[in-house]
Coordinates of C-alpha atoms in Angstrom, one line a residue:
M1382 CA 0.0 0.0 0.0
N1383 CA 1.5 3.4 -1.1
K1384 CA 0.0 6.7 0.0
V1385 CA 1.1 8.2 -3.2
H1386 CA -1.6 6.1 -4.8
F1387 CA -4.1 7.9 -2.6
I1388 CA -3.1 11.1 -4.1
P1389 CA -6.0 15.6 -5.7
V1390 CA -6.3 19.1 -6.6
V1391 CA -9.3 21.3 -6.4
A1392 CA -10.2 25.0 -6.2
L1393 CA -11.0 26.5 -2.9
V1394 CA -14.4 25.3 -1.7
L1395 CA -16.3 27.8 0.4
A1396 CA -19.9 27.3 1.4
G1397 CA -22.4 29.2 3.6
A1398 CA -21.1 29.7 7.1
A1399 CA -17.7 28.3 6.1
C1400 CA -16.9 31.5 4.3
S1401 CA -16.5 33.5 7.6
A1402 CA -14.2 30.8 8.9
M1403 CA -11.7 31.5 6.1
R1404 CA -12.3 35.2 5.5
D1405 CA -8.7 35.9 6.4
P1406 CA -6.9 33.0 4.8
P1407 CA -3.6 31.9 6.4
E1408 CA -0.3 32.8 4.8
M1409 CA 1.6 30.1 2.9
P1410 CA 3.4 27.5 5.0
V1411 CA 7.1 27.7 6.0
R1412 CA 9.5 24.8 6.3
W1413 CA 9.8 23.7 10.0
T1414 CA 11.8 20.4 10.0
P1415 CA 14.5 20.6 12.6
D1416 CA 18.0 20.2 11.1
S1417 CA 18.8 17.3 13.3
I1418 CA 16.1 15.1 11.8
S1419 CA 16.1 16.5 8.2
S1420 CA 17.6 14.1 5.7
P1421 CA 17.8 13.4 2.0
G1422 CA 14.7 11.3 2.6
Y1423 CA 11.1 12.2 3.5
E1424 CA 10.1 13.3 7.0
A1425 CA 6.3 13.5 7.7
T1426 CA 3.5 12.9 10.3
P1427 CA 5.1 14.4 13.5
T1428 CA 3.6 13.9 16.9
F1429 CA 4.7 15.2 20.3
S1430 CA 4.5 14.0 23.9
P1431 CA 2.5 16.2 26.1
D1432 CA 5.6 17.7 27.7
G1433 CA 7.1 18.5 24.3
R1434 CA 10.3 16.5 25.0
S1435 CA 9.7 13.6 22.6
M1436 CA 8.8 13.7 18.9
L1437 CA 7.9 10.7 16.8
F1438 CA 7.6 10.9 13.0
L1439 CA 7.5 8.9 9.8
S1440 CA 10.7 8.6 8.0
A1441 CA 10.7 7.4 4.3
S1442 CA 12.9 7.3 1.2
K1443 CA 13.0 10.3 -1.1
S1444 CA 10.3 8.6 -3.3
F1445 CA 8.1 8.2 -0.1
T1446 CA 8.5 4.4 0.3
D1447 CA 10.2 2.2 2.9
W1448 CA 8.3 3.8 5.8
R1449 CA 9.6 3.7 9.3
I1450 CA 8.7 5.3 12.6
M1451 CA 11.5 7.3 14.2
E1452 CA 11.8 9.1 17.5
A1453 CA 13.9 12.1 18.6
R1454 CA 14.3 13.6 22.1
C1455 CA 14.8 17.2 23.2
M1456 CA 18.3 17.1 24.7
D1457 CA 20.6 20.1 25.5
G1458 CA 18.4 22.5 23.7
Q1459 CA 18.0 20.6 20.4
W1460 CA 16.4 17.6 19.0
S1461 CA 18.5 14.5 19.1
A1462 CA 19.5 12.5 16.1
P1463 CA 16.5 10.2 15.3
Y1464 CA 16.5 6.6 16.4
S1465 CA 14.1 3.6 16.1
P1466 CA 11.9 3.4 19.2
E1467 CA 11.7 0.1 21.1
F1468 CA 8.2 -0.8 19.9
A1469 CA 9.1 -0.4 16.2
A1470 CA 9.5 -3.5 14.0
S1471 CA 12.7 -4.0 12.2
P1472 CA 12.9 -3.5 8.4
P1473 CA 11.7 -4.6 6.0
V1474 CA 8.4 -4.3 8.0
I1475 CA 6.9 -0.9 7.1
E1476 CA 5.2 1.2 9.8
A1477 CA 3.8 4.8 9.7
D1478 CA 1.6 7.5 11.1
P1479 CA 2.4 7.7 14.8
G1480 CA -0.1 9.7 16.9
I1481 CA 0.4 10.2 20.6
A1482 CA -2.9 10.4 22.5
P1483 CA -3.6 13.8 24.1
D1484 CA -3.4 12.3 27.6
G1485 CA 0.1 10.9 26.8
E1486 CA -0.8 7.4 27.9
G1487 CA 0.1 5.8 24.6
L1488 CA 0.6 5.9 20.9
Y1489 CA -1.5 4.8 17.9
F1490 CA 0.3 3.9 14.8
L1491 CA 0.2 1.8 11.6
S1492 CA 2.0 -1.4 11.0
A1493 CA 2.1 -4.3 8.5
R1494 CA 4.0 -6.5 10.9
H1495 CA 1.1 -9.0 10.9
D1496 CA 1.1 -9.4 7.1
P1497 CA 3.8 -11.5 5.5
K1498 CA 3.3 -9.6 2.2
G1499 CA 3.7 -6.2 4.0
E1500 CA 0.6 -4.7 2.3
D1501 CA -2.1 -4.5 4.9
F1502 CA -1.8 -1.6 7.4
D1503 CA -3.6 -2.1 10.6
I1504 CA -3.8 0.2 13.7
Y1505 CA -1.7 -0.7 16.7
F1506 CA -1.5 0.9 20.2
A1507 CA 1.6 1.0 22.4
R1508 CA 1.2 2.2 26.0
R1509 CA 3.7 4.6 27.5
V1510 CA 5.1 3.6 30.9
G1511 CA 7.4 6.3 32.3
D1512 CA 10.0 6.8 29.6
E1513 CA 9.5 3.4 28.0
W1514 CA 7.1 2.1 25.3
G1515 CA 5.1 -1.0 26.0
D1516 CA 4.6 -3.9 23.6
P1517 CA 2.2 -2.9 20.7
V1518 CA -1.3 -4.3 20.6
R1519 CA -3.2 -4.7 17.4
L1520 CA -6.7 -3.2 17.6
P1521 CA -9.5 -5.7 16.9
A1522 CA -12.2 -5.5 14.2
P1523 CA -14.2 -3.5 13.4
V1524 CA -11.5 -0.9 13.8
N1525 CA -9.2 -2.9 11.6
S1526 CA -10.4 -4.4 8.4
P1527 CA -9.0 -6.5 5.5
E1528 CA -8.2 -3.2 3.8
A1529 CA -5.6 -0.6 4.8
E1530 CA -6.3 1.8 7.7
L1531 CA -4.4 5.2 7.8
L1532 CA -3.5 8.0 10.2
P1533 CA -5.1 7.0 13.6
R1534 CA -5.7 10.0 15.7
V1535 CA -7.8 10.5 18.9
D1536 CA -9.5 13.6 20.4
G1537 CA -9.6 14.6 24.0
E1538 CA -12.4 12.2 24.8
G1539 CA -10.5 9.2 23.3
T1540 CA -12.6 9.0 20.1
L1541 CA -10.5 7.5 17.4
Y1542 CA -10.5 8.9 13.8
F1543 CA -8.8 7.1 10.8
G1544 CA -9.0 6.6 7.1
S1545 CA -9.9 3.3 5.4
S1546 CA -10.6 2.0 2.0
R1547 CA -12.9 -0.7 3.4
A1548 CA -16.0 -1.8 1.5
G1549 CA -19.3 0.0 1.9
G1550 CA -18.0 3.6 1.9
Y1551 CA -18.9 6.6 -0.2
G1552 CA -15.7 6.6 -2.4
D1553 CA -12.2 5.1 -2.8
G1554 CA -11.4 6.0 0.8
D1555 CA -13.5 7.4 3.7
I1556 CA -13.0 8.7 7.2
Y1557 CA -14.2 6.6 10.1
I1558 CA -14.9 7.3 13.7
A1559 CA -14.5 4.6 16.4
R1560 CA -15.7 4.7 20.1
R1561 CA -15.7 2.2 22.9
D1562 CA -19.0 1.2 24.4
G1563 CA -19.7 0.6 28.1
R1564 CA -18.2 -2.9 27.8
G1565 CA -15.0 -1.6 26.1
R1566 CA -15.9 -2.9 22.7
W1567 CA -15.2 -0.7 19.6
Q1568 CA -18.1 0.7 17.6
V1569 CA -17.2 2.1 14.2
A1570 CA -19.1 4.4 11.9
N1571 CA -18.4 6.3 8.7
A1572 CA -18.0 10.0 9.3
G1573 CA -20.4 10.6 6.4
P1574 CA -20.8 13.7 4.2
P1575 CA -19.4 16.3 3.9
I1576 CA -16.3 14.6 5.2
S1577 CA -16.6 11.3 3.4
T1578 CA -17.6 11.7 -0.3
A1579 CA -17.3 10.0 -3.6
A1580 CA -13.6 11.3 -3.7
N1581 CA -10.8 9.6 -1.8
E1582 CA -10.5 10.9 1.8
Y1583 CA -7.9 8.9 3.6
E1584 CA -6.4 10.9 6.5
A1585 CA -8.1 13.0 9.2
E1586 CA -6.5 15.0 12.0
I1587 CA -8.9 15.9 14.8
S1588 CA -8.6 18.7 17.4
R1589 CA -8.7 17.9 21.1
D1590 CA -12.2 19.4 21.4
G1591 CA -13.4 17.4 18.4
R1592 CA -14.6 20.5 16.5
T1593 CA -11.8 21.1 14.0
M1594 CA -10.7 18.5 11.4
V1595 CA -8.1 18.5 8.7
V1596 CA -8.7 16.0 6.0
V1597 CA -6.3 14.7 3.3
A1598 CA -8.3 14.1 0.2
D1599 CA -7.7 13.3 -3.4
R1600 CA -10.3 15.0 -5.4
G1601 CA -9.0 14.2 -8.8
S1602 CA -5.3 14.6 -9.4
R1603 CA -3.3 15.1 -6.2
S1604 CA -3.9 15.0 -2.4
H1605 CA -4.4 18.3 -0.6
L1606 CA -5.5 19.4 2.9
Y1607 CA -9.1 20.5 3.6
L1608 CA -10.3 22.2 6.7
F1609 CA -13.6 21.4 8.4
R1610 CA -15.2 23.1 11.4
R1611 CA -18.1 21.9 13.6
P1612 CA -19.5 25.0 15.3
K1613 CA -22.7 23.1 16.4
E1614 CA -23.6 19.5 15.5
A1615 CA -22.9 19.4 11.7
W1616 CA -19.5 19.6 10.0
I1617 CA -18.9 22.5 7.6
E1618 CA -16.1 22.6 5.0
A1619 CA -14.1 25.8 5.4
G1620 CA -11.9 25.4 2.3
R1621 CA -8.5 24.1 1.2
I1622 CA -5.5 25.0 3.4
P1623 CA -2.9 26.9 1.4
S1624 CA -0.1 24.7 0.1
R1625 CA 1.7 23.9 -3.1
D1626 CA -0.5 22.8 -6.0
D1627 CA 2.1 20.7 -7.8
V1628 CA 2.9 18.2 -4.9
F1629 CA 0.7 16.3 -2.5
Q1630 CA 0.4 17.0 1.3
V1631 CA 0.1 14.4 4.0
G1632 CA 0.3 13.8 7.7
P1633 CA -1.5 16.8 9.3
L1634 CA -1.1 17.6 13.0
L1635 CA -3.1 20.4 14.8
S1636 CA -1.7 22.4 17.7
P1637 CA -3.5 22.0 21.0
R1638 CA -5.6 25.1 20.4
S1639 CA -6.1 24.3 16.7
E1640 CA -4.4 27.6 15.7
K1641 CA -1.5 26.1 13.9
L1642 CA -0.9 23.0 11.7
L1643 CA 2.1 20.9 10.7
F1644 CA 2.1 18.8 7.6
A1645 CA 4.5 17.3 5.1
Q1646 CA 5.0 18.1 1.4
A1647 CA 7.9 17.7 -1.0
E1648 CA 10.5 20.5 -1.4
P1649 CA 12.6 20.4 -4.6
D1650 CA 16.1 20.5 -3.0
R1651 CA 15.4 18.6 0.2
S1652 CA 12.8 15.8 -0.6
G1653 CA 9.9 15.7 1.8
E1654 CA 9.9 18.1 4.7
I1655 CA 7.6 19.2 7.5
F1656 CA 5.9 22.5 7.1
L1657 CA 4.1 24.9 9.5
I1658 CA 1.2 27.2 8.8
D1659 CA -1.0 29.4 11.0
L1660 CA -4.7 28.6 10.7
V1661 CA -5.6 31.7 12.8
P1662 CA -4.2 35.1 11.7
D1663 CA -1.6 36.4 14.1
S1664 CA -1.7 33.4 16.3
H1665 CA 0.4 33.6 19.5
E1666 CA 0.1 29.9 20.4
A1667 CA 3.6 28.7 21.3
W1668 CA 3.8 25.6 19.2
P1669 CA 5.4 23.4 17.9
P1670 CA 7.2 22.6 21.1
Q1671 CA 10.5 24.6 21.3
C1672 CA 13.5 22.5 22.1

């Protein structure tokens, strides 16, 4: 499974109340990747521990293949050289899309360690115990399916959001929402329109309060980022987040107050890099974590 195959481009879509949400569109993003983790390959999908002292991210080849999860620590005022965390499988197993839960108790990520062919991404969870990661546990059905799951992220209430190309959706890929019932069993539902459509939606980053979502969607030719707001009960699309038209974007991460966004896109002279953009004009939120 290759995310490049999930790849759209579309004009800015503004509708009704969404117009006011993007009346003052953010500036274009700037490259953020710390020098200590930047490489000739592709860095994407960052996530931070609650104290801001640990960062995990997806590391890939320049052509965005051979995915691995790497970790860096804030040490002596700078991010350390990246290393493979203890829960990660050894190559050639491919793993991706780390996402630390807001409470810091664990990490959701993707792995194909269960598939001898290395093609089926399922969602795993590794608990954090002190400074150590526990053994990963593969989530059961109906969270995981025979098709690939992508970018597992949770909100402040522990609701899990992810992309999947499983059967029965609205398009090539949809966004799904999973919650535990009173017995601890997972209940999964399609997010439905306007988030899931006949296009290919395959990643969704959710805010801690569950009212802001950034969706990676291929609407025809290349994957881009689309902002959704939920001021009341219904989701409203607020338009495409400014980024390059000629390359795809992937791996969004919202700041705790949803005023800023990190994501990855290709840069001609440095392969794939992590970029930062303000979603709120003149935001003073101190994020990403300063090392």
